[in-house]
mmCIF file of C-alpha atoms in Angstrom:
data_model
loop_
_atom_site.group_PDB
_atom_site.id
_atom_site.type_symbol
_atom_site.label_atom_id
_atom_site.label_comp_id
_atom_site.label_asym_id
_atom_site.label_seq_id
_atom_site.Cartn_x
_atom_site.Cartn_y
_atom_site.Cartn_z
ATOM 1 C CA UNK J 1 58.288 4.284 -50.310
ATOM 2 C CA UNK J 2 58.697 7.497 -48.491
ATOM 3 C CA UNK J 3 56.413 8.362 -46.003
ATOM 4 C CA UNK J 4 54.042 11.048 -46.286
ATOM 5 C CA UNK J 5 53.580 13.279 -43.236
ATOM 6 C CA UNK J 6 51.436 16.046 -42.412
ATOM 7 C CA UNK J 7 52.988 17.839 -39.270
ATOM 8 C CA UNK J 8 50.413 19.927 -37.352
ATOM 9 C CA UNK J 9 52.085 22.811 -34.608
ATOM 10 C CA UNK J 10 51.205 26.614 -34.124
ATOM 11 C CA UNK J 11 54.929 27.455 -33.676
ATOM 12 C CA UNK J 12 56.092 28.321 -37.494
ATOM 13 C CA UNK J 13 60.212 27.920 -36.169
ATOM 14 C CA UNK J 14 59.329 24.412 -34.771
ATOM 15 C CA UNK J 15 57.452 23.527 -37.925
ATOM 16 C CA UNK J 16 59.880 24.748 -40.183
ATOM 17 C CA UNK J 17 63.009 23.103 -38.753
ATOM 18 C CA UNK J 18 61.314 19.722 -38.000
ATOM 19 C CA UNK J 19 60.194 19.421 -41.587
ATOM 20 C CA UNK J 20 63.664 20.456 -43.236
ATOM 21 C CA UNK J 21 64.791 17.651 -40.479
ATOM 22 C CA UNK J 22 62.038 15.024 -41.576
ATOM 23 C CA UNK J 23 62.685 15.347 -44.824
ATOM 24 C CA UNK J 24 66.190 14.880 -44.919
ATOM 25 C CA UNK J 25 65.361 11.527 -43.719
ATOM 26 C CA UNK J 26 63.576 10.834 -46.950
ATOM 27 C CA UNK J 27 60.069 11.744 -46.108
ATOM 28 C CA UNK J 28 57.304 13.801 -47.842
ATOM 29 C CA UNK J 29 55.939 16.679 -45.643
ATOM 30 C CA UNK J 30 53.313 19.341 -45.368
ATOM 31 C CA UNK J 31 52.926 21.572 -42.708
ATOM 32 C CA UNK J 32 50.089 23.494 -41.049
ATOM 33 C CA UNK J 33 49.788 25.771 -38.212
ATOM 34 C CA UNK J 34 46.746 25.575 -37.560
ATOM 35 C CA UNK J 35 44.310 22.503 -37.526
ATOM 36 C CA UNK J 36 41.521 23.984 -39.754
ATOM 37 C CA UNK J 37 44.034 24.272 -42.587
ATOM 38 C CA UNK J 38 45.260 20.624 -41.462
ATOM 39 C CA UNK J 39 41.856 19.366 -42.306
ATOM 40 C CA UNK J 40 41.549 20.999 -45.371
ATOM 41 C CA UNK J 41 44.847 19.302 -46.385
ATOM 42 C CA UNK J 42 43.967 15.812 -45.041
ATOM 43 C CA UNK J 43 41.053 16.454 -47.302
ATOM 44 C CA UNK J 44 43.131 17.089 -50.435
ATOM 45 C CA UNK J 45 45.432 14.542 -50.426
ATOM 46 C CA UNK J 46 46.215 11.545 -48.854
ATOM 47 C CA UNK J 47 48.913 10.999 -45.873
ATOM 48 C CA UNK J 48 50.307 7.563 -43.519
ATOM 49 C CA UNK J 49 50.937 9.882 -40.500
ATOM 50 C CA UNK J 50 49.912 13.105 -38.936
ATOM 51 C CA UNK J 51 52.029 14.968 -36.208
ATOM 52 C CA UNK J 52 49.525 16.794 -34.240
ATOM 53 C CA UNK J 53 50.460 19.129 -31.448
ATOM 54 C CA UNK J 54 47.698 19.003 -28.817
ATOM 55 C CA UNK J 55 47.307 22.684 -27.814
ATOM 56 C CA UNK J 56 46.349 24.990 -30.548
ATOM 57 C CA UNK J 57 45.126 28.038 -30.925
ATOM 58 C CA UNK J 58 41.267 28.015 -31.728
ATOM 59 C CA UNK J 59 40.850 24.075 -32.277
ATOM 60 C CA UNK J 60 42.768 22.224 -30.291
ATOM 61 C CA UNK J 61 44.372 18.258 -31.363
ATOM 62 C CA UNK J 62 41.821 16.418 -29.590
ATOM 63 C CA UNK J 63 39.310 17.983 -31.543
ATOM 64 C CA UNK J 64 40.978 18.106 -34.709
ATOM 65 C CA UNK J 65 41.717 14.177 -33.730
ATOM 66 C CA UNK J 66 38.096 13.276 -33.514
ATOM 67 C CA UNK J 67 38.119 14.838 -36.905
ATOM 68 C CA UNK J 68 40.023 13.351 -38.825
ATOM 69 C CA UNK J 69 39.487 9.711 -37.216
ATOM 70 C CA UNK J 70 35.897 10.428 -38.364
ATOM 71 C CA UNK J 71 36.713 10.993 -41.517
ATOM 72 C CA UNK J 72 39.820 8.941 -42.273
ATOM 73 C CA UNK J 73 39.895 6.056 -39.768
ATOM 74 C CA UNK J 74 43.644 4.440 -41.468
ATOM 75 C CA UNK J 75 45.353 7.749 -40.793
ATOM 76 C CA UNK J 76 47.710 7.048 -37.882
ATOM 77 C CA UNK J 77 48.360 10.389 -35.586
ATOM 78 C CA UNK J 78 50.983 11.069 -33.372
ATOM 79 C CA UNK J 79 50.339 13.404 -30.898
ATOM 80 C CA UNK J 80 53.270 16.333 -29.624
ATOM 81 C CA UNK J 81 52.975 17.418 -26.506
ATOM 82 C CA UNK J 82 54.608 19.909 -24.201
ATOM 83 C CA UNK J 83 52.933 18.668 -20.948
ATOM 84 C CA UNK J 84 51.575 14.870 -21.661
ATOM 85 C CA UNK J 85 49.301 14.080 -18.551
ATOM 86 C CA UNK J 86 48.265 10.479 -18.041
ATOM 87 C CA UNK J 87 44.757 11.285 -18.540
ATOM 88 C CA UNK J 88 45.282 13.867 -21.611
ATOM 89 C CA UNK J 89 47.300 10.350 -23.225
ATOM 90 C CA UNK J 90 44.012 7.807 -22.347
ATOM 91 C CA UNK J 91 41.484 10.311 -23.999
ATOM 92 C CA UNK J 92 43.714 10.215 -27.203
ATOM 93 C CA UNK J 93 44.357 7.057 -27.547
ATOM 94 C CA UNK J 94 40.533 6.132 -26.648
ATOM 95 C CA UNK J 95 40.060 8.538 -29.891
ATOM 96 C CA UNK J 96 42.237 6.846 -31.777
ATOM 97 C CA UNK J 97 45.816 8.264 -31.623
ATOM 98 C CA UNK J 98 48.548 6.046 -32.471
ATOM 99 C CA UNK J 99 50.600 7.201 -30.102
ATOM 100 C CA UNK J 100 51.673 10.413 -27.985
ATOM 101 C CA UNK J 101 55.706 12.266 -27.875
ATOM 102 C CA UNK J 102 56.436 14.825 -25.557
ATOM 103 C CA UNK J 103 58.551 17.938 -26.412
ATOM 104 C CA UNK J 104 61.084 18.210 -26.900
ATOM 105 C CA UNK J 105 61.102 14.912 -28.780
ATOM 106 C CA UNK J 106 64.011 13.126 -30.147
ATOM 107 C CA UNK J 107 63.608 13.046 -34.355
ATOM 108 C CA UNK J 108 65.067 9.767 -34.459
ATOM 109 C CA UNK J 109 62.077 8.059 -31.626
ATOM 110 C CA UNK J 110 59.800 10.197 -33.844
ATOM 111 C CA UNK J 111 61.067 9.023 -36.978
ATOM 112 C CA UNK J 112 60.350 5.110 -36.162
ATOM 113 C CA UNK J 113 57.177 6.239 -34.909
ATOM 114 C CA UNK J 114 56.257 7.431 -38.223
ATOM 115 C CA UNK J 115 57.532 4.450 -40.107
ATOM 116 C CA UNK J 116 55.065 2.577 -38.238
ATOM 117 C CA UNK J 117 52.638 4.452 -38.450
ATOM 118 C CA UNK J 118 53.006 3.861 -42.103
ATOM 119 C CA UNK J 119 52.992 0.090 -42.231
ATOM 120 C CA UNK J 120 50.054 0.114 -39.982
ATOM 121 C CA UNK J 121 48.466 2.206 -42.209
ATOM 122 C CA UNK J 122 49.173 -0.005 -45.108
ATOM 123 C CA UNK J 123 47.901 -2.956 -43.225
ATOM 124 C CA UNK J 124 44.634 -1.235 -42.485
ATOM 125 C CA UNK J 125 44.344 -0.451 -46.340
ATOM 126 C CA UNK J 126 44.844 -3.738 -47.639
ATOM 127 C CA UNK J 127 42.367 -4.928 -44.410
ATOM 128 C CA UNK J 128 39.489 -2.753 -46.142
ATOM 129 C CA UNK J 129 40.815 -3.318 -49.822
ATOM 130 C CA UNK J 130 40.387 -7.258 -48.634
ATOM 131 C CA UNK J 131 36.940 -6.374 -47.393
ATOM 132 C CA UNK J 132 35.491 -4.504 -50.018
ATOM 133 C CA UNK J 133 36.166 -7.176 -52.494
ATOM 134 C CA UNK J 134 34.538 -10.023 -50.414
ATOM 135 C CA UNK J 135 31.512 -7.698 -50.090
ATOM 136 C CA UNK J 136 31.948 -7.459 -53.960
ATOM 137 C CA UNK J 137 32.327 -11.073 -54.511
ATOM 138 C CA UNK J 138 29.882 -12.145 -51.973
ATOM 139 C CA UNK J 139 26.867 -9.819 -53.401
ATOM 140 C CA UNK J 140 27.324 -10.859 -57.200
ATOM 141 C CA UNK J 141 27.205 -14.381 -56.446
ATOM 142 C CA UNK J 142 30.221 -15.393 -58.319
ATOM 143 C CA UNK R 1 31.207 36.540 2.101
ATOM 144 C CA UNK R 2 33.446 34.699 4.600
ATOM 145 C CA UNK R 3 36.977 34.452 4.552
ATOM 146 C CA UNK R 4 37.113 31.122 4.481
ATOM 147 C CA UNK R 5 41.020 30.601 5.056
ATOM 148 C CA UNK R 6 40.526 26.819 4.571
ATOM 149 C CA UNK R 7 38.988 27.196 0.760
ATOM 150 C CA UNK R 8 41.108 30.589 -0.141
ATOM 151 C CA UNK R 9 43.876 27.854 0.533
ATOM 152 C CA UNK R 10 42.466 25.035 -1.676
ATOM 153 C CA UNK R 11 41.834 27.803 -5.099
ATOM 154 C CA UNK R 12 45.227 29.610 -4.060
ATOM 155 C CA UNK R 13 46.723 26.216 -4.502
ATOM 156 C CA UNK R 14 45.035 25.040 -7.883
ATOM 157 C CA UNK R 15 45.670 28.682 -9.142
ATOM 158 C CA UNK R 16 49.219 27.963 -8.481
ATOM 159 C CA UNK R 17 49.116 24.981 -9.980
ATOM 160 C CA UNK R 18 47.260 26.084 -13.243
ATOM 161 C CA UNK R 19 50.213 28.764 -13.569
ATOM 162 C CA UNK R 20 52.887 26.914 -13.243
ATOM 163 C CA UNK R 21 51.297 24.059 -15.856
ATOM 164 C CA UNK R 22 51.066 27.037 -18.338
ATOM 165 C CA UNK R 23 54.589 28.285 -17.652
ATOM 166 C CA UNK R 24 56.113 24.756 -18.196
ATOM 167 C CA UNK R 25 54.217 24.063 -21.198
ATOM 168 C CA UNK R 26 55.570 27.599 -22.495
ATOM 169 C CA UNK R 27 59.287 26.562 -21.773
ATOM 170 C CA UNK R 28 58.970 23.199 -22.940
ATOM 171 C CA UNK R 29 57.120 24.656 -26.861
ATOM 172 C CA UNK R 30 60.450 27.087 -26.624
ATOM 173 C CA UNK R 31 63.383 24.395 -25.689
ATOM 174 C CA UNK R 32 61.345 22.300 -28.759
ATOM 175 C CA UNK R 33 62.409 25.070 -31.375
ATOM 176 C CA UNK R 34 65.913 25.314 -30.306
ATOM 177 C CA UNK R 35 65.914 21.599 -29.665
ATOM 178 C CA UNK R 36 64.928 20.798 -33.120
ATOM 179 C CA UNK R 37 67.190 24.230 -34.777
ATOM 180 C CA UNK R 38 70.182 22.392 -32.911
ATOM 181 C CA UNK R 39 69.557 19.396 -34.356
ATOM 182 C CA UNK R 40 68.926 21.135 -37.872
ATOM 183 C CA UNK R 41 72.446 22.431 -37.485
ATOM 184 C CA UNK R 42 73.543 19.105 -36.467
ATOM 185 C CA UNK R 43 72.429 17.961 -39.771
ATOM 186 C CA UNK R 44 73.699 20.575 -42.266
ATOM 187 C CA UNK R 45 77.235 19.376 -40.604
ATOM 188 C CA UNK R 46 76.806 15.914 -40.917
ATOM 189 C CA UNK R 47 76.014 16.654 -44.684
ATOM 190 C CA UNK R 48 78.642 19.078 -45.259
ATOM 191 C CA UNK R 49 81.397 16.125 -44.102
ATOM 192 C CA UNK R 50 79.777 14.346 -46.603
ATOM 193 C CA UNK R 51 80.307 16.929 -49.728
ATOM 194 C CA UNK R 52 77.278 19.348 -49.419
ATOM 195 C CA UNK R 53 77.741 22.797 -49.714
ATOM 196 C CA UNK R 54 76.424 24.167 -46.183
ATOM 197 C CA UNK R 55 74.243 27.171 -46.947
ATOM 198 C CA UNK R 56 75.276 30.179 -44.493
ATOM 199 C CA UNK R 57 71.823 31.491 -44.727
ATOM 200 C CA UNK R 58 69.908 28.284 -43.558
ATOM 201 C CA UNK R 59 72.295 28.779 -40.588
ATOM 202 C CA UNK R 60 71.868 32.101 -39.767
ATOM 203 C CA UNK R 61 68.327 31.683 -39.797
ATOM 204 C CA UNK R 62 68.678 28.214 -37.730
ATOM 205 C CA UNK R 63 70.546 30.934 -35.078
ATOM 206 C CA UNK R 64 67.871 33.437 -34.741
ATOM 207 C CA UNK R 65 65.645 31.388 -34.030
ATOM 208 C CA UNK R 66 67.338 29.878 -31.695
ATOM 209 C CA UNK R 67 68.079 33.574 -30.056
ATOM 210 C CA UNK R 68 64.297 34.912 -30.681
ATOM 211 C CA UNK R 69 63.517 31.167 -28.134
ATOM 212 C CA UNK R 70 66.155 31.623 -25.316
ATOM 213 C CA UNK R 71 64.505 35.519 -25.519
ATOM 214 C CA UNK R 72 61.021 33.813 -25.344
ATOM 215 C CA UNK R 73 62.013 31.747 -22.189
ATOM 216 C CA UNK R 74 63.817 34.380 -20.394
ATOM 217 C CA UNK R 75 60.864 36.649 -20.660
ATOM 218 C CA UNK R 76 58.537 33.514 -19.884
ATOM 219 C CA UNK R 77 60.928 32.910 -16.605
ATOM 220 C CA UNK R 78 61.092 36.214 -15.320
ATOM 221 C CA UNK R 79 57.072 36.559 -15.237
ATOM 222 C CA UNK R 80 57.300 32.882 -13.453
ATOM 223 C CA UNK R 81 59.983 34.440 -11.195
ATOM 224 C CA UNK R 82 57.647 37.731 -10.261
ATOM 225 C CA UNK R 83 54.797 35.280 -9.711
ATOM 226 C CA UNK R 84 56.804 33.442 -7.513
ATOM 227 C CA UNK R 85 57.931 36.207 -5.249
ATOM 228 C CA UNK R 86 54.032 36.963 -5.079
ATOM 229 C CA UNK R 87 53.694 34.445 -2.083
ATOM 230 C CA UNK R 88 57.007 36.395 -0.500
ATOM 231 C CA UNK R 89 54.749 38.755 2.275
ATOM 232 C CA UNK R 90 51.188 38.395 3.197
ATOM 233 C CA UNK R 91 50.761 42.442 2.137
ATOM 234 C CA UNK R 92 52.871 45.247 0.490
ATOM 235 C CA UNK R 93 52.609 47.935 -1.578
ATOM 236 C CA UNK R 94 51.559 47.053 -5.148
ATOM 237 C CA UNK R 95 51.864 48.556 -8.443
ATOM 238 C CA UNK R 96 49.029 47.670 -10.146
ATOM 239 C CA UNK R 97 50.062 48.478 -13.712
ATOM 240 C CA UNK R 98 52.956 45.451 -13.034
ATOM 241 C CA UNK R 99 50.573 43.388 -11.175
ATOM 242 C CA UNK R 100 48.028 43.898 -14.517
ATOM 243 C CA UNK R 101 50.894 42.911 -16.911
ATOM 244 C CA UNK R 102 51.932 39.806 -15.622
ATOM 245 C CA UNK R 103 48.676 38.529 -15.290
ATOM 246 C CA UNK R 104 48.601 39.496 -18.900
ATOM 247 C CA UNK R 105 51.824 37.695 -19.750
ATOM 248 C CA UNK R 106 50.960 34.584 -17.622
ATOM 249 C CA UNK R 107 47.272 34.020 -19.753
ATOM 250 C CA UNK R 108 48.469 34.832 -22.899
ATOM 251 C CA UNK R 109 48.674 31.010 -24.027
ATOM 252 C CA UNK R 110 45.160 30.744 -22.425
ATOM 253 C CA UNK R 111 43.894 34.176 -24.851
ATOM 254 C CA UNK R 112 45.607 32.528 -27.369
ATOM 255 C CA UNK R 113 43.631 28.833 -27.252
ATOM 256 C CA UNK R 114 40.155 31.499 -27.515
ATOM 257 C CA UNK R 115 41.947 33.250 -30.435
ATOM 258 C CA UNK R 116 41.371 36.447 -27.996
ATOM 259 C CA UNK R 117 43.597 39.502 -28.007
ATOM 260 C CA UNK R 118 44.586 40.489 -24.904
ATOM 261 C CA UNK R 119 46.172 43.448 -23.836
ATOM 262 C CA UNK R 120 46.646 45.960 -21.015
ATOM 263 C CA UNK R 121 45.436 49.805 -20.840
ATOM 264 C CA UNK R 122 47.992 52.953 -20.441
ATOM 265 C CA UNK R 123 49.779 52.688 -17.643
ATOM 266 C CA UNK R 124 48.404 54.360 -14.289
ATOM 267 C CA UNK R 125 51.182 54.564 -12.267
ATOM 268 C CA UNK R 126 49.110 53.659 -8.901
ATOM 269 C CA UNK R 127 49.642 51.770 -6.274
ATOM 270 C CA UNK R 128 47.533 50.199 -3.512
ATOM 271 C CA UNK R 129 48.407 47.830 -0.249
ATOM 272 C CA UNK R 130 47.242 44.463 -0.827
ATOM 273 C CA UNK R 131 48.131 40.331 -0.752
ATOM 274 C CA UNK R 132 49.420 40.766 -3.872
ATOM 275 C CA UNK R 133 48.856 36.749 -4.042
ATOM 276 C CA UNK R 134 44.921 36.981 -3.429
ATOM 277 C CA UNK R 135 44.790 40.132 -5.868
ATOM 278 C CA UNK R 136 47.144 37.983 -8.363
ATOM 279 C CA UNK R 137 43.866 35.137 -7.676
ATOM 280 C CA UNK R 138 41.340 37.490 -7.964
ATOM 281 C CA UNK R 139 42.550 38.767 -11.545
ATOM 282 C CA UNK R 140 43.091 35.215 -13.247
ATOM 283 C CA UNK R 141 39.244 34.193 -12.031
ATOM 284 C CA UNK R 142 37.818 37.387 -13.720
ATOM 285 C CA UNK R 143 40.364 36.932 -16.115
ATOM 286 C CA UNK R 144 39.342 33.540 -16.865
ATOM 287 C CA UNK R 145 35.496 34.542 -16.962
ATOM 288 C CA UNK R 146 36.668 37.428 -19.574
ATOM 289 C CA UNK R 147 38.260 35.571 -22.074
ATOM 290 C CA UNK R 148 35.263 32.954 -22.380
ATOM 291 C CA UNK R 149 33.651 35.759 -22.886
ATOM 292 C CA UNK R 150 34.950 37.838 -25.512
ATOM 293 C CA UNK R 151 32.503 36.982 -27.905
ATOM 294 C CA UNK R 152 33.117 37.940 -32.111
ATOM 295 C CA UNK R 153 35.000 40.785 -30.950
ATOM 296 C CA UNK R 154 37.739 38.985 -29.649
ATOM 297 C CA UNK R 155 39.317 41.455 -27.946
ATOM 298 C CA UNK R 156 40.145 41.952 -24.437
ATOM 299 C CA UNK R 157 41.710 44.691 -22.445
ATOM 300 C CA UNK R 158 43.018 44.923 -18.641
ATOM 301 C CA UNK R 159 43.033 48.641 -17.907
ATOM 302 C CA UNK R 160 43.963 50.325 -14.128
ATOM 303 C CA UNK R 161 42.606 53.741 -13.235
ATOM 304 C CA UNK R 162 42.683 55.509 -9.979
ATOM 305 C CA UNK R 163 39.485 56.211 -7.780
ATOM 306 C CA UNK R 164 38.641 57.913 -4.143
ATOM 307 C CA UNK R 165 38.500 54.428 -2.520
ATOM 308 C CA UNK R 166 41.354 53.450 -3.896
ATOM 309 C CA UNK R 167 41.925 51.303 -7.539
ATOM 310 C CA UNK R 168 39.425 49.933 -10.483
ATOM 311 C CA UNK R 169 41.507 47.182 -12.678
ATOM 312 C CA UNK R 170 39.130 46.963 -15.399
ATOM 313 C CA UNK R 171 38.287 44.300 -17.857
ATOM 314 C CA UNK R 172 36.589 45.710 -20.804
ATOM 315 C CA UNK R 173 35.265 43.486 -23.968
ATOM 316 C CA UNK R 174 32.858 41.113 -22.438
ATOM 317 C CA UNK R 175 30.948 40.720 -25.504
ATOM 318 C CA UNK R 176 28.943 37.830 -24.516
ATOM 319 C CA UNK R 177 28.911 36.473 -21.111
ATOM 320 C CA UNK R 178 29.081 32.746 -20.430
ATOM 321 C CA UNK R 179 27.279 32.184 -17.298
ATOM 322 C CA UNK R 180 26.947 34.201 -14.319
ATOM 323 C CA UNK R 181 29.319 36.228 -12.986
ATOM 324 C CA UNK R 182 31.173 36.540 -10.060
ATOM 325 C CA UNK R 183 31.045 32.952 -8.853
ATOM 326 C CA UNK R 184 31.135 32.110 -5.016
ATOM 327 C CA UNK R 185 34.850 31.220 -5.280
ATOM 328 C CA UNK R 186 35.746 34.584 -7.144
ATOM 329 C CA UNK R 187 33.384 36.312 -4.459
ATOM 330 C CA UNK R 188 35.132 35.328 -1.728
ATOM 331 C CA UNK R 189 38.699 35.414 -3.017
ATOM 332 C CA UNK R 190 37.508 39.109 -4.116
ATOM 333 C CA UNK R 191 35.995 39.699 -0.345
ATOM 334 C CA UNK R 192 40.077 38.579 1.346
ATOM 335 C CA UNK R 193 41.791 41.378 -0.581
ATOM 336 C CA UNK R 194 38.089 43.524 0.683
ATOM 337 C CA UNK R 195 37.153 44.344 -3.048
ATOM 338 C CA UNK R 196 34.325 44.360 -4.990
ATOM 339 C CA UNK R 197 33.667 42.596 -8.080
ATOM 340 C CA UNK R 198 31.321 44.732 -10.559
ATOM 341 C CA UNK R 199 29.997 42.954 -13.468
ATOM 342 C CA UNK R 200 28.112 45.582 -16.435
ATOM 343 C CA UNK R 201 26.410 44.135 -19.105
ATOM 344 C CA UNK R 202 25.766 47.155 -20.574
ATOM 345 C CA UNK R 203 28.897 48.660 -20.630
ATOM 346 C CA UNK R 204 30.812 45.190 -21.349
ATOM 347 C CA UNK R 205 33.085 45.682 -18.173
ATOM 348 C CA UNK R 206 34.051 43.634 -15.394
ATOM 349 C CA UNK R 207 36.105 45.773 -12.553
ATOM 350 C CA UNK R 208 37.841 44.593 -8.879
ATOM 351 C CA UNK R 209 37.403 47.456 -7.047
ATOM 352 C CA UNK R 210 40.181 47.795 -4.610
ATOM 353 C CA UNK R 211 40.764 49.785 -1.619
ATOM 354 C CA UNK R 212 43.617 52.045 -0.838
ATOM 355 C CA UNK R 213 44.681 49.173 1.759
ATOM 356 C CA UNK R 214 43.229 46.479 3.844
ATOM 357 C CA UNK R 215 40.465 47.395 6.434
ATOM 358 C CA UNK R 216 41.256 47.128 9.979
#
């Protein structure tokens, strides 16, 4: 199954040739350059992983991290960085990122990063799926 | 306000440091556009060996932006360069329309984070004597202050203008102040180049007024 992918970066060129790049490796993606729109789209419709870049103009990816976490806790983000500091790295992954690349990043390190951020994804799915029905089971009784 | 040599140092430094942070992150966002339109091309090869048709116009446009990035970084390295030769002598003769525009160029990620415009005033053509470091200091603190304080307007301009005494390098646009303004740091960084710092509410400016040249 391909992997859907939102990828998240203020620079349209980046955005535009990463996608054409992504997708020639058989995944699904939508792009937004800003992370207002990005929320609206996470919104919409369903995706595994989210590229973020960190620095953007108005909100930024930590923000728009805590976001979407909130929201959709089995989304797995990636952040891009062009300057990853140590402690920039511990507050994401304290918020939940899955993991952080640095720019310029290397599509085929992304790439894997992506595919597992999709079958961790899936895993947290079925996890809840698995859940919900034992709360289901468990309250009628049967 | 003391010239404190000892803390002038220390804020000289982490200026320095918050600079050069920007300017890297700038290079490294433009190397990641050609890094990622070279490996685009890489691609459209790989498939054309493989049968595809290559399209000429996915390649042309894979080349300017790769041109309209190595443009982006030269400009980005030549402000870093002229910020660099800032530390070269302790005092000279400035031109404070140049010394306005490459603060300008150096915060324009940091306008950009506030979704501020930022821009300079008409050129002035005038000159004063001054550590064009400390005056290079000065600017990014009420620069800084500025920007968070923009307000709905959004808008921020860095204009220079000639007086008796010597030079006003006006920041006009401060909508809505956050805090109070000038801090002790931006004080006495303001007092080492012997100008003064003049905050109006009313009038939504914030000016460094400069002398002609040091005193004494």
């Amino acid at each position: 199954m391909a992997e859907k992918v939102l990828l998240v970066d203020d620079e349209t060129d980046f955005l535009e040739a990463l996608s054409q790049r992504m997708e020639a490796r058989g995944m699904n993606v939508s792009t937004s350059s800003n992370a207002a729109e990005a929320l609206k789209k996470v919104q919409e419709e369903g995706f595994d992983a989210i590229v973020l870049d960190l620095q953007m103009p108005g909100m930024d990816g930590i923000e728009a991290l805590k976001m979407i976490k909130k929201e959709n806790p089995e989304i797995q983000i990636i952040l891009l960085t062009g300057h990853a500091t140590v402690e920039k790295g511990i507050e994401a992954m304290k918020l939940g990122a899955m993991d952080f690349v640095e720019k310029p990043s290397d599509i085929e390190t992304l790439t894997e990063k992506i595919k597992k951020a999709q079958a961790k994804k899936i895993v947290l799915v079925e996890k809840r799926t698995e859940e919900k029905l034992k709360d289901i089971l468990g309250n009628k009784g049967w | 306000m003391d010239k404190d040599w000892e803390k002038l140092g220390q804020e000289g430094l982490a200026f320095f440091g918050r600079m050069s942070a920007s300017i890297s992150h700038e290079i490294k966002n433009a190397l990641a556009v050609i890094n990622e339109n070279a490996g685009l091309v890489e691609d459209l090869a790989l498939l054309a060996e493989r049968g595809a048709t290559l399209d000429p116009e996915r390649l042309k446009r894979a080349a300017a932006a790769v041109q309209k990035q190595i443009r982006r970084g030269d400009g980005i390295i030549k402000n870093m360069n002229a910020f660099a030769h800032s530390v070269d002598e302790p005092v000279r003769q400035v031109n404070l329309d140049e010394t306005a525009a490459l603060m300008v160029a150096l915060s324009q990620r940091f306008a950009a984070r506030l979704m501020v415009r930022l821009e300079t005033g008409p050129p002035s053509g005038v000159c004063v004597t001054v550590n064009p470091f400390l005056l290079e200091n000065c600017i990014h603190l009420c620069l800084a202050f500025a920007l968070e304080s923009a307000g709905a307007q959004k808008a921020l301009t860095v204009s220079v203008s000639g007086t008796d005494q010597g030079a006003d390098i006006v920041f006009s646009g401060i909508a809505e102040p956050c805090g109070d303004f000038p801090t002790e740091m931006a004080e006495r960084v303001a007092g080492a180049i012997d100008a003064r710092l003049v905050f109006d509410k009313t009038k939504e400016t914030l000016t460094i007024a400069l002398p002609r040249k040091p005193a004494g």
